[in-house]
mmCIF file with all atom_site columns, C-alpha atoms in Angstrom:
data_model
loop_
_atom_site.group_PDB
_atom_site.id
_atom_site.type_symbol
_atom_site.label_atom_id
_atom_site.label_alt_id
_atom_site.label_comp_id
_atom_site.label_asym_id
_atom_site.label_entity_id
_atom_site.label_seq_id
_atom_site.pdbx_PDB_ins_code
_atom_site.Cartn_x
_atom_site.Cartn_y
_atom_site.Cartn_z
_atom_site.occupancy
_atom_site.B_iso_or_equiv
_atom_site.pdbx_formal_charge
_atom_site.auth_seq_id
_atom_site.auth_comp_id
_atom_site.auth_asym_id
_atom_site.auth_atom_id
_atom_site.pdbx_PDB_model_num
ATOM 1   C CA . MET A 1 1   ? 133.259 -179.802 -84.006 1.00 0.00 ? 12  MET A CA 1
ATOM 2   C CA . LEU A 1 2   ? 136.452 -181.240 -84.098 1.00 0.00 ? 13  LEU A CA 1
ATOM 3   C CA . TYR A 1 3   ? 139.532 -178.771 -83.839 1.00 0.00 ? 14  TYR A CA 1
ATOM 4   C CA . SER A 1 4   ? 143.446 -179.146 -85.023 1.00 0.00 ? 15  SER A CA 1
ATOM 5   C CA . VAL A 1 5   ? 145.887 -178.964 -82.154 1.00 0.00 ? 16  VAL A CA 1
ATOM 6   C CA . THR A 1 6   ? 147.674 -176.285 -83.858 1.00 0.00 ? 17  THR A CA 1
ATOM 7   C CA . MET A 1 7   ? 144.276 -173.966 -83.434 1.00 0.00 ? 18  MET A CA 1
ATOM 8   C CA . LYS A 1 8   ? 144.301 -171.615 -80.270 1.00 0.00 ? 19  LYS A CA 1
ATOM 9   C CA . ILE A 1 9   ? 140.821 -171.520 -78.841 1.00 0.00 ? 20  ILE A CA 1
ATOM 10  C CA . ALA A 1 10  ? 139.092 -170.492 -75.516 1.00 0.00 ? 21  ALA A CA 1
ATOM 11  C CA . ILE A 1 11  ? 136.541 -170.701 -73.493 1.00 0.00 ? 22  ILE A CA 1
ATOM 12  C CA . ILE A 1 12  ? 135.193 -166.668 -71.952 1.00 0.00 ? 23  ILE A CA 1
ATOM 13  C CA . LYS A 1 13  ? 132.043 -166.436 -69.686 1.00 0.00 ? 24  LYS A CA 1
ATOM 14  C CA . THR A 1 14  ? 129.798 -162.620 -70.907 1.00 0.00 ? 25  THR A CA 1
ATOM 15  C CA . GLY A 1 15  ? 126.064 -162.451 -69.978 1.00 0.00 ? 26  GLY A CA 1
ATOM 16  C CA . GLY A 1 16  ? 126.329 -165.501 -67.707 1.00 0.00 ? 27  GLY A CA 1
ATOM 17  C CA . LYS A 1 17  ? 127.179 -167.544 -71.111 1.00 0.00 ? 28  LYS A CA 1
ATOM 18  C CA . GLN A 1 18  ? 130.345 -169.279 -71.976 1.00 0.00 ? 29  GLN A CA 1
ATOM 19  C CA . TYR A 1 19  ? 131.192 -169.230 -75.567 1.00 0.00 ? 30  TYR A CA 1
ATOM 20  C CA . LEU A 1 20  ? 134.708 -171.669 -77.112 1.00 0.00 ? 31  LEU A CA 1
ATOM 21  C CA . VAL A 1 21  ? 135.934 -169.020 -79.311 1.00 0.00 ? 32  VAL A CA 1
ATOM 22  C CA . LYS A 1 22  ? 139.244 -169.101 -81.651 1.00 0.00 ? 33  LYS A CA 1
ATOM 23  C CA . GLU A 1 23  ? 140.503 -166.305 -83.408 1.00 0.00 ? 34  GLU A CA 1
ATOM 24  C CA . GLY A 1 24  ? 139.011 -164.741 -86.400 1.00 0.00 ? 35  GLY A CA 1
ATOM 25  C CA . ASP A 1 25  ? 135.571 -165.951 -85.264 1.00 0.00 ? 36  ASP A CA 1
ATOM 26  C CA . LYS A 1 26  ? 132.456 -163.359 -85.044 1.00 0.00 ? 37  LYS A CA 1
ATOM 27  C CA . LEU A 1 27  ? 129.822 -163.966 -82.487 1.00 0.00 ? 38  LEU A CA 1
ATOM 28  C CA . ARG A 1 28  ? 126.888 -162.209 -80.930 1.00 0.00 ? 39  ARG A CA 1
ATOM 29  C CA . VAL A 1 29  ? 127.036 -161.592 -77.384 1.00 0.00 ? 40  VAL A CA 1
ATOM 30  C CA . GLU A 1 30  ? 124.481 -160.563 -74.979 1.00 0.00 ? 41  GLU A CA 1
ATOM 31  C CA . LYS A 1 31  ? 125.169 -156.660 -75.225 1.00 0.00 ? 42  LYS A CA 1
ATOM 32  C CA . ILE A 1 32  ? 128.316 -155.196 -74.133 1.00 0.00 ? 43  ILE A CA 1
ATOM 33  C CA . SER A 1 33  ? 128.505 -150.975 -73.295 1.00 0.00 ? 44  SER A CA 1
ATOM 34  C CA . ALA A 1 34  ? 131.192 -150.409 -76.018 1.00 0.00 ? 45  ALA A CA 1
ATOM 35  C CA . GLN A 1 35  ? 131.541 -148.258 -78.934 1.00 0.00 ? 46  GLN A CA 1
ATOM 36  C CA . GLU A 1 36  ? 131.612 -150.122 -82.411 1.00 0.00 ? 47  GLU A CA 1
ATOM 37  C CA . GLY A 1 37  ? 134.868 -149.754 -83.802 1.00 0.00 ? 48  GLY A CA 1
ATOM 38  C CA . ASP A 1 38  ? 136.368 -150.334 -80.278 1.00 0.00 ? 49  ASP A CA 1
ATOM 39  C CA . ASN A 1 39  ? 138.143 -153.020 -78.641 1.00 0.00 ? 50  ASN A CA 1
ATOM 40  C CA . PHE A 1 40  ? 137.099 -154.817 -75.793 1.00 0.00 ? 51  PHE A CA 1
ATOM 41  C CA . GLU A 1 41  ? 138.831 -157.201 -73.856 1.00 0.00 ? 52  GLU A CA 1
ATOM 42  C CA . PHE A 1 42  ? 137.352 -160.574 -71.404 1.00 0.00 ? 53  PHE A CA 1
ATOM 43  C CA . ASN A 1 43  ? 139.385 -161.257 -68.698 1.00 0.00 ? 54  ASN A CA 1
ATOM 44  C CA . ASP A 1 44  ? 136.833 -164.419 -67.850 1.00 0.00 ? 55  ASP A CA 1
ATOM 45  C CA . VAL A 1 45  ? 138.778 -166.480 -69.529 1.00 0.00 ? 56  VAL A CA 1
ATOM 46  C CA . LEU A 1 46  ? 137.701 -170.422 -68.215 1.00 0.00 ? 57  LEU A CA 1
ATOM 47  C CA . LEU A 1 47  ? 140.006 -172.307 -70.774 1.00 0.00 ? 58  LEU A CA 1
ATOM 48  C CA . ILE A 1 48  ? 142.947 -171.978 -72.933 1.00 0.00 ? 59  ILE A CA 1
ATOM 49  C CA . ALA A 1 49  ? 143.944 -174.555 -75.421 1.00 0.00 ? 60  ALA A CA 1
ATOM 50  C CA . ASP A 1 50  ? 147.008 -174.330 -77.174 1.00 0.00 ? 61  ASP A CA 1
ATOM 51  C CA . LYS A 1 51  ? 149.906 -177.069 -77.351 1.00 0.00 ? 62  LYS A CA 1
ATOM 52  C CA . GLU A 1 52  ? 148.968 -177.207 -74.079 1.00 0.00 ? 63  GLU A CA 1
ATOM 53  C CA . THR A 1 53  ? 145.713 -177.139 -72.382 1.00 0.00 ? 64  THR A CA 1
ATOM 54  C CA . LYS A 1 54  ? 145.202 -174.361 -69.529 1.00 0.00 ? 65  LYS A CA 1
ATOM 55  C CA . ILE A 1 55  ? 142.160 -174.943 -67.584 1.00 0.00 ? 66  ILE A CA 1
ATOM 56  C CA . GLY A 1 56  ? 141.149 -172.445 -64.648 1.00 0.00 ? 67  GLY A CA 1
ATOM 57  C CA . ALA A 1 57  ? 139.543 -172.835 -61.279 1.00 0.00 ? 68  ALA A CA 1
ATOM 58  C CA . PRO A 1 58  ? 137.733 -171.015 -61.475 1.00 0.00 ? 69  PRO A CA 1
ATOM 59  C CA . LEU A 1 59  ? 139.758 -168.446 -63.977 1.00 0.00 ? 70  LEU A CA 1
ATOM 60  C CA . VAL A 1 60  ? 143.008 -168.697 -65.937 1.00 0.00 ? 71  VAL A CA 1
ATOM 61  C CA . ASP A 1 61  ? 145.086 -166.401 -64.587 1.00 0.00 ? 72  ASP A CA 1
ATOM 62  C CA . SER A 1 62  ? 146.647 -163.730 -67.059 1.00 0.00 ? 73  SER A CA 1
ATOM 63  C CA . ALA A 1 63  ? 144.658 -164.755 -69.511 1.00 0.00 ? 74  ALA A CA 1
ATOM 64  C CA . LYS A 1 64  ? 142.717 -162.064 -72.180 1.00 0.00 ? 75  LYS A CA 1
ATOM 65  C CA . VAL A 1 65  ? 140.935 -162.165 -75.160 1.00 0.00 ? 76  VAL A CA 1
ATOM 66  C CA . THR A 1 66  ? 141.121 -159.100 -77.159 1.00 0.00 ? 77  THR A CA 1
ATOM 67  C CA . ALA A 1 67  ? 137.903 -158.650 -79.527 1.00 0.00 ? 78  ALA A CA 1
ATOM 68  C CA . LYS A 1 68  ? 136.621 -155.921 -82.124 1.00 0.00 ? 79  LYS A CA 1
ATOM 69  C CA . VAL A 1 69  ? 133.318 -154.649 -81.664 1.00 0.00 ? 80  VAL A CA 1
ATOM 70  C CA . LEU A 1 70  ? 131.263 -154.867 -85.453 1.00 0.00 ? 81  LEU A CA 1
ATOM 71  C CA . LYS A 1 71  ? 128.036 -153.733 -84.354 1.00 0.00 ? 82  LYS A CA 1
ATOM 72  C CA . GLN A 1 72  ? 125.380 -152.981 -81.614 1.00 0.00 ? 83  GLN A CA 1
ATOM 73  C CA . GLY A 1 73  ? 122.243 -153.812 -82.504 1.00 0.00 ? 84  GLY A CA 1
ATOM 74  C CA . ARG A 1 74  ? 118.677 -155.356 -81.200 1.00 0.00 ? 85  ARG A CA 1
ATOM 75  C CA . ASN A 1 75  ? 117.361 -159.250 -82.490 1.00 0.00 ? 86  ASN A CA 1
ATOM 76  C CA . LYS A 1 76  ? 114.070 -159.915 -83.923 1.00 0.00 ? 87  LYS A CA 1
ATOM 77  C CA . LYS A 1 77  ? 110.656 -159.884 -82.105 1.00 0.00 ? 88  LYS A CA 1
ATOM 78  C CA . VAL A 1 78  ? 109.541 -162.872 -79.802 1.00 0.00 ? 89  VAL A CA 1
ATOM 79  C CA . ILE A 1 79  ? 106.443 -163.018 -79.034 1.00 0.00 ? 90  ILE A CA 1
ATOM 80  C CA . VAL A 1 80  ? 105.354 -163.434 -75.537 1.00 0.00 ? 91  VAL A CA 1
ATOM 81  C CA . PHE A 1 81  ? 101.903 -165.501 -75.192 1.00 0.00 ? 92  PHE A CA 1
ATOM 82  C CA . HIS A 1 82  ? 100.588 -166.601 -72.212 1.00 0.00 ? 93  HIS A CA 1
ATOM 83  C CA . TYR A 1 83  ? 97.267  -168.625 -71.869 1.00 0.00 ? 94  TYR A CA 1
ATOM 84  C CA . HIS A 1 84  ? 95.010  -170.368 -69.421 1.00 0.00 ? 95  HIS A CA 1
ATOM 85  C CA . SER A 1 85  ? 92.059  -172.054 -70.295 1.00 0.00 ? 96  SER A CA 1
ATOM 86  C CA . LYS A 1 86  ? 88.660  -171.885 -69.331 1.00 0.00 ? 97  LYS A CA 1
ATOM 87  C CA . THR A 1 87  ? 89.544  -168.158 -67.990 1.00 0.00 ? 98  THR A CA 1
ATOM 88  C CA . ARG A 1 88  ? 89.365  -166.142 -70.608 1.00 0.00 ? 99  ARG A CA 1
ATOM 89  C CA . TYR A 1 89  ? 93.421  -165.123 -69.927 1.00 0.00 ? 100 TYR A CA 1
ATOM 90  C CA . LYS A 1 90  ? 95.396  -164.080 -72.456 1.00 0.00 ? 101 LYS A CA 1
ATOM 91  C CA . LYS A 1 91  ? 98.328  -161.904 -72.164 1.00 0.00 ? 102 LYS A CA 1
ATOM 92  C CA . LYS A 1 92  ? 100.473 -161.508 -75.612 1.00 0.00 ? 103 LYS A CA 1
ATOM 93  C CA . ALA A 1 93  ? 103.975 -159.243 -75.397 1.00 0.00 ? 104 ALA A CA 1
ATOM 94  C CA . GLY A 1 94  ? 106.730 -158.691 -77.449 1.00 0.00 ? 105 GLY A CA 1
ATOM 95  C CA . HIS A 1 95  ? 110.557 -158.687 -76.550 1.00 0.00 ? 106 HIS A CA 1
ATOM 96  C CA . ARG A 1 96  ? 113.388 -157.877 -78.343 1.00 0.00 ? 107 ARG A CA 1
ATOM 97  C CA . GLN A 1 97  ? 117.141 -158.851 -76.880 1.00 0.00 ? 108 GLN A CA 1
ATOM 98  C CA . HIS A 1 98  ? 120.583 -156.289 -77.398 1.00 0.00 ? 109 HIS A CA 1
ATOM 99  C CA . PHE A 1 99  ? 123.268 -157.935 -79.021 1.00 0.00 ? 110 PHE A CA 1
ATOM 100 C CA . THR A 1 100 ? 127.038 -157.176 -79.595 1.00 0.00 ? 111 THR A CA 1
ATOM 101 C CA . GLU A 1 101 ? 128.382 -158.842 -82.930 1.00 0.00 ? 112 GLU A CA 1
ATOM 102 C CA . LEU A 1 102 ? 132.277 -159.139 -81.984 1.00 0.00 ? 113 LEU A CA 1
ATOM 103 C CA . LYS A 1 103 ? 135.385 -160.515 -84.432 1.00 0.00 ? 114 LYS A CA 1
ATOM 104 C CA . ILE A 1 104 ? 137.894 -162.455 -82.366 1.00 0.00 ? 115 ILE A CA 1
ATOM 105 C CA . LEU A 1 105 ? 140.791 -160.797 -82.856 1.00 0.00 ? 116 LEU A CA 1
ATOM 106 C CA . GLU A 1 106 ? 143.794 -162.125 -80.253 1.00 0.00 ? 117 GLU A CA 1
ATOM 107 C CA . ILE A 1 107 ? 144.180 -165.353 -77.488 1.00 0.00 ? 118 ILE A CA 1
ATOM 108 C CA . LYS A 1 108 ? 146.547 -164.287 -74.996 1.00 0.00 ? 119 LYS A CA 1
#
């Protein structure tokens, strides 16, 4: 994916994962403890690229990404099935991961 030089982008870290975001993006991350409609600030910013690029070691100092919480929910069910042949072992379980849907408002 190519980005223009004038577009402000950032790489944030949340839930043990890293996300490349720009202003106006919508994304789903692992559950964050915030209510729907609240604003949330990410302080773990690894990179900011505008006209110049700032790379953190490991974090960029005084950098923040502000996002609005659009929705709290759960993903579709994933079936987890364990099976061992010749031993009559089988085990079935389901899992639904919680998520938070965000809209990126501002990169500072």
